[in-house]
Amino acid sequence: DFDSMSNKHFFVLGISGSGKSYTSKFLLMQQLLAQQCKVYILDPNAEYKELAKRMKGEVVELSKDSKSIINLFDLAGEDFGSKMLTLISVFDIITGGLTESQKGVLNEALLEVYKGNKIEAANPLTWGNIPPTFSDLKGVLKKMLDEAEKNSRSGEAKSIEVLYNRVRMYAKGGFFGFLDRSTKVNLRNNFIDFDLNALPSQVKQLVMFSVLELISREIKKDKDPKVVLIDEGWSLLRSKEAENY
């Protein structure tokens, strides 16, 4: 009985095959029967796909071939400062750990790339403009790299080059260029399963984080009861920045 507890947050822990998913589905159905609530499931292994279909929910498949996608640079109602902090976590995952020097470069590059799309930190009226993508950031970092090399700033150039090479992988033409698109996600259903099973393993943690950020924005929109279920949530704890988020 969740209402008898001081806190409704919980973990389901156990060895493989011990019934973690079964238990989570049981508790989820218990909540649905007890009250009308909106359900969001972060589902990296398609464990809840069939349940979502049976409940007439929406299965949002995120993969390199799907129509649905989340642009990691999309503010989507978030304030600019909070988005910058979130993007630090995003790039901590992308790089496998940001150095302080790289954080400084990233701060400058992000302000510049948003400015290029007429989005300014000090002007909330611009926050709804079309956000940049990885290709836009790639262009900004290339300019910064050329300038640093031209002026013989080798230390700064090294930090920029690391970020530039990583971003190239996520821009059009890169291994993970399918992420270089505008957000397209249907969130109108009251039962939404984000199926990440078909994603390459190298980007699954990153997309899990982007979905979690999207869900966190959605649950703040009103005070209606909601259930958020994160399967394989431990994988988000690999990045220190994501863990803090």
PDB file of N, CA and C in Angstrom, residues 172-220:
ATOM      1  N   LYS A 172      25.376  14.557 -38.860  1.00  0.00           N
ATOM      2  CA  LYS A 172      25.057  13.862 -40.113  1.00  0.00           C
ATOM      3  C   LYS A 172      26.324  13.292 -40.752  1.00  0.00           C
ATOM      4  N   GLY A 173      26.250  12.021 -41.174  1.00  0.00           N
ATOM      5  CA  GLY A 173      27.403  11.364 -41.762  1.00  0.00           C
ATOM      6  C   GLY A 173      28.215  10.580 -40.758  1.00  0.00           C
ATOM      7  N   GLY A 174      27.959  10.792 -39.449  1.00  0.00           N
ATOM      8  CA  GLY A 174      28.667  10.066 -38.399  1.00  0.00           C
ATOM      9  C   GLY A 174      27.974   8.760 -38.057  1.00  0.00           C
ATOM     10  N   PHE A 175      28.617   7.949 -37.227  1.00  0.00           N
ATOM     11  CA  PHE A 175      28.059   6.661 -36.827  1.00  0.00           C
ATOM     12  C   PHE A 175      26.657   6.786 -36.233  1.00  0.00           C
ATOM     13  N   PHE A 176      26.455   7.843 -35.441  1.00  0.00           N
ATOM     14  CA  PHE A 176      25.181   8.015 -34.742  1.00  0.00           C
ATOM     15  C   PHE A 176      24.436   9.255 -35.247  1.00  0.00           C
ATOM     16  N   GLY A 177      24.600   9.527 -36.538  1.00  0.00           N
ATOM     17  CA  GLY A 177      23.988  10.707 -37.156  1.00  0.00           C
ATOM     18  C   GLY A 177      22.473  10.711 -37.124  1.00  0.00           C
ATOM     19  N   PHE A 178      21.846   9.560 -36.821  1.00  0.00           N
ATOM     20  CA  PHE A 178      20.381   9.515 -36.742  1.00  0.00           C
ATOM     21  C   PHE A 178      19.850  10.375 -35.580  1.00  0.00           C
ATOM     22  N   LEU A 179      20.723  10.739 -34.630  1.00  0.00           N
ATOM     23  CA  LEU A 179      20.326  11.609 -33.517  1.00  0.00           C
ATOM     24  C   LEU A 179      20.356  13.089 -33.901  1.00  0.00           C
ATOM     25  N   ASP A 180      20.832  13.379 -35.098  1.00  0.00           N
ATOM     26  CA  ASP A 180      21.003  14.756 -35.562  1.00  0.00           C
ATOM     27  C   ASP A 180      19.728  15.255 -36.250  1.00  0.00           C
ATOM     28  N   ARG A 181      18.610  15.226 -35.495  1.00  0.00           N
ATOM     29  CA  ARG A 181      17.316  15.610 -36.049  1.00  0.00           C
ATOM     30  C   ARG A 181      16.495  16.378 -35.019  1.00  0.00           C
ATOM     31  N   SER A 182      15.436  17.024 -35.493  1.00  0.00           N
ATOM     32  CA  SER A 182      14.521  17.725 -34.595  1.00  0.00           C
ATOM     33  C   SER A 182      13.653  16.729 -33.841  1.00  0.00           C
ATOM     34  N   THR A 183      13.218  17.108 -32.651  1.00  0.00           N
ATOM     35  CA  THR A 183      12.386  16.240 -31.809  1.00  0.00           C
ATOM     36  C   THR A 183      11.064  15.909 -32.495  1.00  0.00           C
ATOM     37  N   LYS A 184      10.721  14.622 -32.457  1.00  0.00           N
ATOM     38  CA  LYS A 184       9.428  14.169 -32.969  1.00  0.00           C
ATOM     39  C   LYS A 184       8.965  13.012 -32.105  1.00  0.00           C
ATOM     40  N   VAL A 185       8.091  13.305 -31.128  1.00  0.00           N
ATOM     41  CA  VAL A 185       7.615  12.289 -30.194  1.00  0.00           C
ATOM     42  C   VAL A 185       6.142  12.534 -29.885  1.00  0.00           C
ATOM     43  N   ASN A 186       5.341  11.483 -29.895  1.00  0.00           N
ATOM     44  CA  ASN A 186       3.925  11.580 -29.560  1.00  0.00           C
ATOM     45  C   ASN A 186       3.749  11.276 -28.065  1.00  0.00           C
ATOM     46  N   LEU A 187       3.334  12.293 -27.297  1.00  0.00           N
ATOM     47  CA  LEU A 187       3.186  12.131 -25.845  1.00  0.00           C
ATOM     48  C   LEU A 187       1.735  12.307 -25.392  1.00  0.00           C
ATOM     49  N   ARG A 188       0.795  12.138 -26.314  1.00  0.00           N
ATOM     50  CA  ARG A 188      -0.611  12.403 -25.976  1.00  0.00           C
ATOM     51  C   ARG A 188      -1.274  11.270 -25.189  1.00  0.00           C
ATOM     52  N   ASN A 189      -0.751  10.052 -25.311  1.00  0.00           N
ATOM     53  CA  ASN A 189      -1.347   8.911 -24.620  1.00  0.00           C
ATOM     54  C   ASN A 189      -1.054   8.964 -23.125  1.00  0.00           C
ATOM     55  N   ASN A 190      -1.908   8.305 -22.324  1.00  0.00           N
ATOM     56  CA  ASN A 190      -1.686   8.273 -20.868  1.00  0.00           C
ATOM     57  C   ASN A 190      -0.789   7.115 -20.431  1.00  0.00           C
ATOM     58  N   PHE A 191      -0.411   6.263 -21.387  1.00  0.00           N
ATOM     59  CA  PHE A 191       0.475   5.138 -21.077  1.00  0.00           C
ATOM     60  C   PHE A 191       1.528   5.099 -22.177  1.00  0.00           C
ATOM     61  N   ILE A 192       2.732   5.515 -21.862  1.00  0.00           N
ATOM     62  CA  ILE A 192       3.771   5.637 -22.885  1.00  0.00           C
ATOM     63  C   ILE A 192       4.976   4.774 -22.532  1.00  0.00           C
ATOM     64  N   ASP A 193       5.324   3.895 -23.462  1.00  0.00           N
ATOM     65  CA  ASP A 193       6.504   3.041 -23.297  1.00  0.00           C
ATOM     66  C   ASP A 193       7.570   3.482 -24.295  1.00  0.00           C
ATOM     67  N   PHE A 194       8.711   3.952 -23.797  1.00  0.00           N
ATOM     68  CA  PHE A 194       9.825   4.341 -24.657  1.00  0.00           C
ATOM     69  C   PHE A 194      10.693   3.106 -24.904  1.00  0.00           C
ATOM     70  N   ASP A 195      10.520   2.507 -26.077  1.00  0.00           N
ATOM     71  CA  ASP A 195      11.215   1.274 -26.431  1.00  0.00           C
ATOM     72  C   ASP A 195      12.566   1.608 -27.073  1.00  0.00           C
ATOM     73  N   LEU A 196      13.664   1.301 -26.362  1.00  0.00           N
ATOM     74  CA  LEU A 196      15.011   1.608 -26.845  1.00  0.00           C
ATOM     75  C   LEU A 196      15.773   0.351 -27.262  1.00  0.00           C
ATOM     76  N   ASN A 197      15.057  -0.748 -27.396  1.00  0.00           N
ATOM     77  CA  ASN A 197      15.699  -2.046 -27.615  1.00  0.00           C
ATOM     78  C   ASN A 197      16.534  -2.109 -28.896  1.00  0.00           C
ATOM     79  N   ALA A 198      16.093  -1.398 -29.940  1.00  0.00           N
ATOM     80  CA  ALA A 198      16.777  -1.493 -31.238  1.00  0.00           C
ATOM     81  C   ALA A 198      17.934  -0.499 -31.380  1.00  0.00           C
ATOM     82  N   LEU A 199      18.204   0.270 -30.348  1.00  0.00           N
ATOM     83  CA  LEU A 199      19.312   1.240 -30.401  1.00  0.00           C
ATOM     84  C   LEU A 199      20.665   0.536 -30.335  1.00  0.00           C
ATOM     85  N   PRO A 200      21.687   1.072 -31.004  1.00  0.00           N
ATOM     86  CA  PRO A 200      23.049   0.552 -30.806  1.00  0.00           C
ATOM     87  C   PRO A 200      23.431   0.697 -29.336  1.00  0.00           C
ATOM     88  N   SER A 201      24.101  -0.297 -28.792  1.00  0.00           N
ATOM     89  CA  SER A 201      24.440  -0.280 -27.364  1.00  0.00           C
ATOM     90  C   SER A 201      25.287   0.928 -26.981  1.00  0.00           C
ATOM     91  N   GLN A 202      26.066   1.456 -27.932  1.00  0.00           N
ATOM     92  CA  GLN A 202      26.967   2.577 -27.649  1.00  0.00           C
ATOM     93  C   GLN A 202      26.217   3.870 -27.305  1.00  0.00           C
ATOM     94  N   VAL A 203      24.954   3.991 -27.752  1.00  0.00           N
ATOM     95  CA  VAL A 203      24.209   5.237 -27.492  1.00  0.00           C
ATOM     96  C   VAL A 203      23.002   5.013 -26.586  1.00  0.00           C
ATOM     97  N   LYS A 204      22.817   3.788 -26.131  1.00  0.00           N
ATOM     98  CA  LYS A 204      21.619   3.487 -25.338  1.00  0.00           C
ATOM     99  C   LYS A 204      21.582   4.297 -24.042  1.00  0.00           C
ATOM    100  N   GLN A 205      22.715   4.403 -23.352  1.00  0.00           N
ATOM    101  CA  GLN A 205      22.774   5.179 -22.107  1.00  0.00           C
ATOM    102  C   GLN A 205      22.454   6.652 -22.360  1.00  0.00           C
ATOM    103  N   LEU A 206      22.985   7.194 -23.452  1.00  0.00           N
ATOM    104  CA  LEU A 206      22.745   8.591 -23.797  1.00  0.00           C
ATOM    105  C   LEU A 206      21.272   8.840 -24.086  1.00  0.00           C
ATOM    106  N   VAL A 207      20.642   7.957 -24.867  1.00  0.00           N
ATOM    107  CA  VAL A 207      19.232   8.134 -25.202  1.00  0.00           C
ATOM    108  C   VAL A 207      18.354   7.900 -23.971  1.00  0.00           C
ATOM    109  N   MET A 208      18.747   6.965 -23.108  1.00  0.00           N
ATOM    110  CA  MET A 208      18.022   6.788 -21.838  1.00  0.00           C
ATOM    111  C   MET A 208      17.996   8.091 -21.052  1.00  0.00           C
ATOM    112  N   PHE A 209      19.139   8.758 -21.011  1.00  0.00           N
ATOM    113  CA  PHE A 209      19.220  10.023 -20.285  1.00  0.00           C
ATOM    114  C   PHE A 209      18.324  11.081 -20.937  1.00  0.00           C
ATOM    115  N   SER A 210      18.321  11.150 -22.276  1.00  0.00           N
ATOM    116  CA  SER A 210      17.505  12.153 -22.974  1.00  0.00           C
ATOM    117  C   SER A 210      16.019  11.905 -22.754  1.00  0.00           C
ATOM    118  N   VAL A 211      15.626  10.620 -22.694  1.00  0.00           N
ATOM    119  CA  VAL A 211      14.223  10.285 -22.425  1.00  0.00           C
ATOM    120  C   VAL A 211      13.861  10.664 -20.991  1.00  0.00           C
ATOM    121  N   LEU A 212      14.762  10.381 -20.060  1.00  0.00           N
ATOM    122  CA  LEU A 212      14.522  10.726 -18.658  1.00  0.00           C
ATOM    123  C   LEU A 212      14.345  12.232 -18.498  1.00  0.00           C
ATOM    124  N   GLU A 213      15.137  13.002 -19.217  1.00  0.00           N
ATOM    125  CA  GLU A 213      15.002  14.460 -19.172  1.00  0.00           C
ATOM    126  C   GLU A 213      13.645  14.886 -19.727  1.00  0.00           C
ATOM    127  N   LEU A 214      13.232  14.268 -20.837  1.00  0.00           N
ATOM    128  CA  LEU A 214      11.934  14.565 -21.442  1.00  0.00           C
ATOM    129  C   LEU A 214      10.797  14.240 -20.472  1.00  0.00           C
ATOM    130  N   ILE A 215      10.876  13.072 -19.822  1.00  0.00           N
ATOM    131  CA  ILE A 215       9.854  12.661 -18.863  1.00  0.00           C
ATOM    132  C   ILE A 215       9.793  13.638 -17.692  1.00  0.00           C
ATOM    133  N   SER A 216      10.962  14.063 -17.204  1.00  0.00           N
ATOM    134  CA  SER A 216      10.999  14.972 -16.050  1.00  0.00           C
ATOM    135  C   SER A 216      10.313  16.296 -16.370  1.00  0.00           C
ATOM    136  N   ARG A 217      10.444  16.746 -17.632  1.00  0.00           N
ATOM    137  CA  ARG A 217       9.743  17.973 -18.039  1.00  0.00           C
ATOM    138  C   ARG A 217       8.239  17.750 -18.095  1.00  0.00           C
ATOM    139  N   GLU A 218       7.831  16.575 -18.579  1.00  0.00           N
ATOM    140  CA  GLU A 218       6.409  16.272 -18.700  1.00  0.00           C
ATOM    141  C   GLU A 218       5.724  16.185 -17.334  1.00  0.00           C
ATOM    142  N   ILE A 219       6.393  15.561 -16.363  1.00  0.00           N
ATOM    143  CA  ILE A 219       5.739  15.355 -15.070  1.00  0.00           C
ATOM    144  C   ILE A 219       5.593  16.654 -14.275  1.00  0.00           C
ATOM    145  N   LYS A 220       6.356  17.685 -14.674  1.00  0.00           N
ATOM    146  CA  LYS A 220       6.265  18.979 -13.984  1.00  0.00           C
ATOM    147  C   LYS A 220       5.132  19.855 -14.523  1.00  0.00           C
TER     148      LYS A 220
END
